XYZ file of C-alpha atoms in Angstrom:
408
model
C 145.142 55.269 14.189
C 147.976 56.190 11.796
C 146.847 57.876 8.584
C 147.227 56.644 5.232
C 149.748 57.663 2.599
C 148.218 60.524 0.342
C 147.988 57.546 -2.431
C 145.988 55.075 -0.309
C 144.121 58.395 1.009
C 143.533 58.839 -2.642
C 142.403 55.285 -3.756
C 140.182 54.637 -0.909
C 138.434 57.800 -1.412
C 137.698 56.985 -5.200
C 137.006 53.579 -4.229
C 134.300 54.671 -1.595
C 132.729 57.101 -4.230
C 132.597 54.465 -6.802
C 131.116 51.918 -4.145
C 128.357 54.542 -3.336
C 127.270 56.333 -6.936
C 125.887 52.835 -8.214
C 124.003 52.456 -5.386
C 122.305 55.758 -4.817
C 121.619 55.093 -9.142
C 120.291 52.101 -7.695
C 117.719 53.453 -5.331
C 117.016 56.096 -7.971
C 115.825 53.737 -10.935
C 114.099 51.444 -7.725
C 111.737 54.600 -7.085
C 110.939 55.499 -10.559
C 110.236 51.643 -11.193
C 107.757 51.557 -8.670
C 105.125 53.472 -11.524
C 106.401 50.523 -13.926
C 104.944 47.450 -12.086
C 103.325 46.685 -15.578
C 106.583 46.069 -17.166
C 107.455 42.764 -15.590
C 103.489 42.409 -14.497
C 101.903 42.279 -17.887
C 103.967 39.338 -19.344
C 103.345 37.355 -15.840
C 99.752 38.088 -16.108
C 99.647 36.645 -19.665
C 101.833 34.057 -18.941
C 99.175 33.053 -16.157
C 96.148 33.391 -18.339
C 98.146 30.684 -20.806
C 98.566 28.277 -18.309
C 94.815 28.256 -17.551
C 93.866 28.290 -21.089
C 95.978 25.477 -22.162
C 94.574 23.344 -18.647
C 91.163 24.079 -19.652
C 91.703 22.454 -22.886
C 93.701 19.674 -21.942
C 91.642 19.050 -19.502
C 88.059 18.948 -21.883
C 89.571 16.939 -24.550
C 90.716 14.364 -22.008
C 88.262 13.786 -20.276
C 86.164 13.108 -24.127
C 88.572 10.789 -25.173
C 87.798 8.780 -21.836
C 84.096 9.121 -22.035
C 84.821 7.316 -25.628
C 87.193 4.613 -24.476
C 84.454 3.933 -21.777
C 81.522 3.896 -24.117
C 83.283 1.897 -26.575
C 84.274 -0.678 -23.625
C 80.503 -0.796 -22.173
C 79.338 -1.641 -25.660
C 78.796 -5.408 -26.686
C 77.786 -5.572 -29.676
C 80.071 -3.443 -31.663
C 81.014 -4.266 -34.852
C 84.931 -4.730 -36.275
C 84.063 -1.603 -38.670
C 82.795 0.559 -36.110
C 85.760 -0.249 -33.862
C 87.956 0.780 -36.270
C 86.103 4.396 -36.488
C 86.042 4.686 -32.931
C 89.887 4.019 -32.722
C 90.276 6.320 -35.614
C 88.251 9.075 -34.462
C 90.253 9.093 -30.910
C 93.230 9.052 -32.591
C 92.516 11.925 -34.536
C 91.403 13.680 -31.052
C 94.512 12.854 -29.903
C 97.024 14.100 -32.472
C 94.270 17.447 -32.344
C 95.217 17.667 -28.559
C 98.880 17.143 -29.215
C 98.522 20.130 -31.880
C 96.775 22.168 -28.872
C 99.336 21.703 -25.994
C 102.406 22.140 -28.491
C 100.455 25.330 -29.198
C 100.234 26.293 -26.095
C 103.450 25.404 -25.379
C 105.195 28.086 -27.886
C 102.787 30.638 -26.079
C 104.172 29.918 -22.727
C 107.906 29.953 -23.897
C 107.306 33.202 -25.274
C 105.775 34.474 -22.207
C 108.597 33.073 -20.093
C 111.321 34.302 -22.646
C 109.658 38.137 -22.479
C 109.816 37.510 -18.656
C 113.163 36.582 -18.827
C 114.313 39.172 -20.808
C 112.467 41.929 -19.076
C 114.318 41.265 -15.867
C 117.537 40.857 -17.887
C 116.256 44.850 -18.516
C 116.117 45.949 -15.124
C 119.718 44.166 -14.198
C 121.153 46.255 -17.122
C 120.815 48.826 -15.250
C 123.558 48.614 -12.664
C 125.794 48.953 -15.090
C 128.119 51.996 -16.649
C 125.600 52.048 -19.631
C 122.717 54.037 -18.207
C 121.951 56.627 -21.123
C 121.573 53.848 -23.204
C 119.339 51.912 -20.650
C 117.083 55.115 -20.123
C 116.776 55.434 -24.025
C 115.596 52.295 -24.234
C 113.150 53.002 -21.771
C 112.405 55.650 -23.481
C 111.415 54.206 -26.574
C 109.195 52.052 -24.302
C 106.823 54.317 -23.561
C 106.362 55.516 -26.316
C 105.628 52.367 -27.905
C 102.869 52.343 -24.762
C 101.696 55.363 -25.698
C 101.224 54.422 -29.383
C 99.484 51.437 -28.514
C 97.330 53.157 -26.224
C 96.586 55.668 -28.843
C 95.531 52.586 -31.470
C 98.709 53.578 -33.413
C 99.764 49.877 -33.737
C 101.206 49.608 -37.093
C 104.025 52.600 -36.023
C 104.151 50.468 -32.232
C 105.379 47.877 -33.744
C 107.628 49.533 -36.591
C 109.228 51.373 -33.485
C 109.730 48.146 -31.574
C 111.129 45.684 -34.211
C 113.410 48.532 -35.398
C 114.683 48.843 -31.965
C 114.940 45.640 -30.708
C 112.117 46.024 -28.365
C 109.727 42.975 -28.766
C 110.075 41.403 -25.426
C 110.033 44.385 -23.592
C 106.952 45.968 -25.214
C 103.074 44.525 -25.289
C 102.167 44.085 -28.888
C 100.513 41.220 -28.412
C 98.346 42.032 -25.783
C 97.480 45.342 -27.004
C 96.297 43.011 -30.581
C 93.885 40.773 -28.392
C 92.246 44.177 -26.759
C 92.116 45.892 -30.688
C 89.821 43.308 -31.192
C 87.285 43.940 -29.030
C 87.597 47.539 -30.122
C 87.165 47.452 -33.326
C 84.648 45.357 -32.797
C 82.318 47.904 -30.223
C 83.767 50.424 -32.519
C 81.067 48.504 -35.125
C 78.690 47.938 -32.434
C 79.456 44.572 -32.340
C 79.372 42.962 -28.709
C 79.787 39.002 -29.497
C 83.739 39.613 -28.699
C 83.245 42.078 -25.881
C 80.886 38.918 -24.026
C 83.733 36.002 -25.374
C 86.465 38.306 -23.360
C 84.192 38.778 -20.499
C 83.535 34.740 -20.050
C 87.236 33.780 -20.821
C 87.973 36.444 -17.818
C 85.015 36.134 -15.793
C 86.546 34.792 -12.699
C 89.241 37.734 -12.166
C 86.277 40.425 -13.160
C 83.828 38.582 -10.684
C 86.571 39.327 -8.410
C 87.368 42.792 -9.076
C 83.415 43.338 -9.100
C 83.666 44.675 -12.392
C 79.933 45.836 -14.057
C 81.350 45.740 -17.702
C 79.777 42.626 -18.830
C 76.468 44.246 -17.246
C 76.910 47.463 -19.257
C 76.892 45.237 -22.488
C 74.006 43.198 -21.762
C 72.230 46.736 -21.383
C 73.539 48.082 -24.562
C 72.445 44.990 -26.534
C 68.831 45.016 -25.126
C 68.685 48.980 -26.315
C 69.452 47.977 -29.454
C 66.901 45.701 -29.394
C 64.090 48.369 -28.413
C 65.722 50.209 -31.329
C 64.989 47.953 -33.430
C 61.450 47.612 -32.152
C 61.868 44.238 -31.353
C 60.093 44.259 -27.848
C 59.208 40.510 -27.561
C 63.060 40.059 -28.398
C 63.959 42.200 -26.187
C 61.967 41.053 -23.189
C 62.570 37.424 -23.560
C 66.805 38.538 -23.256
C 66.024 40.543 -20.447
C 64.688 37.434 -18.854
C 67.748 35.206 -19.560
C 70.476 37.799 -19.666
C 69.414 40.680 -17.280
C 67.251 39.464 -14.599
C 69.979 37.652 -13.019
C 71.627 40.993 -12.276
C 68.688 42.582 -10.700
C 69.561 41.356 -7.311
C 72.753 44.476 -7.549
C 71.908 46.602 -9.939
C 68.047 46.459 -10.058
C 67.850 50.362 -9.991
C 69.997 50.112 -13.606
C 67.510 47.732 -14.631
C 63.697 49.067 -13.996
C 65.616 52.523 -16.030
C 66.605 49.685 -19.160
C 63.254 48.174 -19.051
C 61.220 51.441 -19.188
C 62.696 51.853 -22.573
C 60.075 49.565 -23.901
C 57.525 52.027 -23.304
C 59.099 55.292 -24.413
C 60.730 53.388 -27.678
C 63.742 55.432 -28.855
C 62.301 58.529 -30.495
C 61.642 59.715 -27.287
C 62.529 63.449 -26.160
C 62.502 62.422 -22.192
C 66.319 63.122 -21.029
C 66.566 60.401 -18.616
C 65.540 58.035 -21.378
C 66.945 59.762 -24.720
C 70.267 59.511 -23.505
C 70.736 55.951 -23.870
C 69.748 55.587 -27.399
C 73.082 58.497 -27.515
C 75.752 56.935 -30.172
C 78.574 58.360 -27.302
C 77.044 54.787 -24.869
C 79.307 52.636 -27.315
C 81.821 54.960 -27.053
C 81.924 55.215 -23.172
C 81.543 51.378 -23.515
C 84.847 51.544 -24.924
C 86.435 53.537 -22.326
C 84.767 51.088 -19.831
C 86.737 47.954 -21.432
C 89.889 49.879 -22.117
C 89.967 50.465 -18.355
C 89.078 47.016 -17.370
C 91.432 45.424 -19.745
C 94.394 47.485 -17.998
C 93.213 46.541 -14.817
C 93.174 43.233 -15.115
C 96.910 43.251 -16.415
C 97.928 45.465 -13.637
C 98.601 48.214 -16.271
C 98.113 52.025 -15.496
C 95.093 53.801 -16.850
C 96.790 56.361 -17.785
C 100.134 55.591 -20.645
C 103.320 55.958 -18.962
C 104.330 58.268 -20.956
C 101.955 61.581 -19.865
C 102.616 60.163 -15.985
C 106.233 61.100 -16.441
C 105.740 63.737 -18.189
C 102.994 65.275 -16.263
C 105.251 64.268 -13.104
C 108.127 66.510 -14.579
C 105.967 69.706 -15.242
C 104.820 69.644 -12.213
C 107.859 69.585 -10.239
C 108.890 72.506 -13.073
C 105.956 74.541 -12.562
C 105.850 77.500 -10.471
C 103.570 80.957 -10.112
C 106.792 82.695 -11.975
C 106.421 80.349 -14.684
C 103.448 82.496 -16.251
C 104.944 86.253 -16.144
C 106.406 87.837 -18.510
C 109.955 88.605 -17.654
C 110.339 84.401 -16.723
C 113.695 83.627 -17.487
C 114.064 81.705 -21.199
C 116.217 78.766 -19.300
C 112.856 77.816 -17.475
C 111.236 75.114 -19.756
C 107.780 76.337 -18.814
C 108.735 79.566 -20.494
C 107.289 77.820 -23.876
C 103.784 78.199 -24.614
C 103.519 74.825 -25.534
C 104.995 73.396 -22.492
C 102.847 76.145 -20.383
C 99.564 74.580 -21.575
C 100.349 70.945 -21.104
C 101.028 72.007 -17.030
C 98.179 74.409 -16.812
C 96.128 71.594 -15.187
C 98.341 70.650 -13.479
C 98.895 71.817 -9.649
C 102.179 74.367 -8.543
C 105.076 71.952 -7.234
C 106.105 72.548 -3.440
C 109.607 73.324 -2.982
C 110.371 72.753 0.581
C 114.081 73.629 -0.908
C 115.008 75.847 -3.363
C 117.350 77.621 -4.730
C 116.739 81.595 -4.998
C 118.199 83.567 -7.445
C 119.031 87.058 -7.894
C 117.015 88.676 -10.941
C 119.395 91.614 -11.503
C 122.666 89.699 -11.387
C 121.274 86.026 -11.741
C 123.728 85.187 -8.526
C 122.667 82.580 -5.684
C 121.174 84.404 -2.886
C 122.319 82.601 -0.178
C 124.228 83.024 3.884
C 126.721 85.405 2.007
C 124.617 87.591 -0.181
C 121.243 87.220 1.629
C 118.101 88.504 -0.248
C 116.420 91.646 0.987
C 112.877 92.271 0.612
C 111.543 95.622 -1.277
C 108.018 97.433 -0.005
C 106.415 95.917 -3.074
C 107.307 92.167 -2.274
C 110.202 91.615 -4.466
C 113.157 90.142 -3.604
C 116.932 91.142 -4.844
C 120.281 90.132 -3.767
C 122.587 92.118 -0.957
C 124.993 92.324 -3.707
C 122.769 93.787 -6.197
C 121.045 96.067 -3.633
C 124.207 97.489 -2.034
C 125.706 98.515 -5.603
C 122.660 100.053 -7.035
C 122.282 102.089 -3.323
C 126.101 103.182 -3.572
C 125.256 104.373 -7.001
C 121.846 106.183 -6.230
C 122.912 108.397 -2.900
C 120.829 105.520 -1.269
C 118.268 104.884 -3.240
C 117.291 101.821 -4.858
C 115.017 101.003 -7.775
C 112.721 97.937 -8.370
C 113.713 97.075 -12.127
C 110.949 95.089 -12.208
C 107.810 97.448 -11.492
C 109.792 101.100 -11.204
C 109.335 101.405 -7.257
C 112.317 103.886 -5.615
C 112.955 103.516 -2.234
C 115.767 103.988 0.188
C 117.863 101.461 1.041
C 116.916 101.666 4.665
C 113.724 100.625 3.982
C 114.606 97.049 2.855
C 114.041 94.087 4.881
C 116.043 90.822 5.380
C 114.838 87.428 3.935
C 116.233 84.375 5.879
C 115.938 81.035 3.661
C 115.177 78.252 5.836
């Protein structure tokens, strides 16, 4: 085949490198979005739980303004004013379930818009613009992280100053705040109204969270000394559970005997104030769950992800180089936890003349362990009659002595 003119050579070569950066960009945002399935997952979810409100509804006035119209029909002797209040009263049912679905109607659009724009997101970023995309991203976790953190007045500052409302959870995060606040106050009405408006998706995910509040509502009965109370909900609220969890139970139930002044451990510790708080916890995790969110904000995944990767043995001693981020204390106790990443590739470079040790100038091996560059080696050797000194721990040896490192 005849080759092409240098200028073709030229433009085809550009033309296959611009063809093939986008896409490995491609497949590089495609991994990292695989942690992010609760960005286009939450407002789907949502979305979902809309639909099923706003059927539920429709669905219970309906069917009362038939049971009307049929017992208005059936009756025989009604009079020409109490027709007129019947007619009246379904009309006002009516226009009340018109008010309802137009409700729910807004909620769905904005669901559907928040979808739409979301995905609008992700397309942005096969184009040139990616700093801007990944700042914007950015700014999205931390808005997660705020709201995670019950920060929710600075969220949403952050988000309506940067154009971020459809691609951030606000709204969600408000309906879980809630419930917080609420077991915050030991309050557990809203924690059981949540648990019923989602109890077929947390009878599915097997989920003991509505459990743990029935317990925590019959201790505070016992606190309160009211036993009879307190046995008479365990009868209509617990004993339905005992068939799973009747080992959880007969621990509840001794409480009635050992009131909450007692000094027994086993029974002491769940008159503890921390119970509400790890009831908290408990619905904090079940709320992201059933969302499809991560446990865990975004924002410390990627970040723990990136110290890690960072984080090496060398990153601890002394003489660490300053252009290593784990150099800084700060950043050194945020990875302490976390494990040593495993290069199966690296690059090694020479600590006396910060050179790449590589095929050319291959790294030799001291006595003591260390490692140093041919180049480095052979100079200080020429210098030193053949001698060479470790200018790490003071170690003088002859060159001969030194051992050949092959990188694989």
């Amino acid at each position: 085949m005849d080759s092409l003119p240098n200028g073709d050579s030229a433009a085809a070569a550009a033309a296959t490198a611009a063809s093939i950066t986008p896409q490995s960009r491609l497949t590089h945002l495609a991994d990292s979005l695989k942690l992010e399935n609760q960005f286009l997952r939450v407002p789907f979810e949502h979305f979902k739980k809309s639909l099923r409100t706003n059927h539920r509804i429709a669905e219970k006035e309906i069917y009362a303004v038939i049971g009307n119209v049929i017992d208005a029909t059936n009756s025989e002797d009604m009079s020409r004013k109490d027709a007129d209040d019947r007619l009246n009263s379904l009309v006002s049912k009516l226009q009340g379930l018109k008010r309802k679905l137009e409700e729910g109607s807004r909620t769905e659009n904005l669901q559907l818009q928040r979808c739409r724009a979301r995905l609008n997101h992700l397309e942005a970023a096969q184009t040139e613009n990616v700093y801007e995309w990944n700042n914007t991203r950015e700014k999205r976790f931390l808005v997660d992280y705020m709201l995670r953190m019950s920060y929710y007045d600075t969220a949403a500052m952050l988000a309506e100053s940067s154009h971020l409302q459809d691609l951030v959870d606000i709204d969600v995060f408000q309906e879980a705040k809630k419930v917080i606040d609420a077991l915050q106050n030991k309050e557990v009405a809203p924690a059981l109204a949540w648990c019923a408006e989602n109890k077929s998706k947390l009878k599915k995910s097997k989920s003991k969270f509505e459990f743990q509040l029935r317990l925590q509502e019959f201790i505070e009965l016992v606190r309160s000394d009211n036993n009879l109370q307190a046995i008479t909900y365990a009868q209509k609220y617990l004993a339905p559970w005992g068939a799973t969890h009747m080992k959880e139970l007969q621990r509840v139930m001794a409480t009635l005997a050992f009131k909450s002044n007692t000094e027994c451990a086993a029974y002491k510790v769940l008159f503890e104030p921390k119970q509400w708080d790890d009831i908290v916890e408990q619905f904090k995790q079940e709320f992201c769950r059933l969302y499809g969110m991560t446990v865990e904000p975004l924002l410390n995944i990627y970040l723990q992800a990136g110290l890690s990767a960072l984080k090496t043995p060398f990153c601890y001693e002394e003489d660490c180089t300053k252009e290593d981020p784990l150099s800084q204390e700060s950043f050194q106790k945020l990875a302490k936890p976390l494990p040593f990443s495993k290069q199966h590739h690296s690059k090694l470079v020479c600590y006396i003349t910060k050179e790449l040790m590589d095929t050319e100038n291959p790294p030799l091996v001291l006595p003591n362990g260390y490692v140093y560059s041919t180049k480095a080696l052979e100079e200080m050797a020429r210098k030193n009659k053949g001698k060479v000194t470790c200018p790490r721990t003071g170690l003088i040896c002859n060159y001969s002595e030194l051992v050949k490192a092959f990188i694989s």
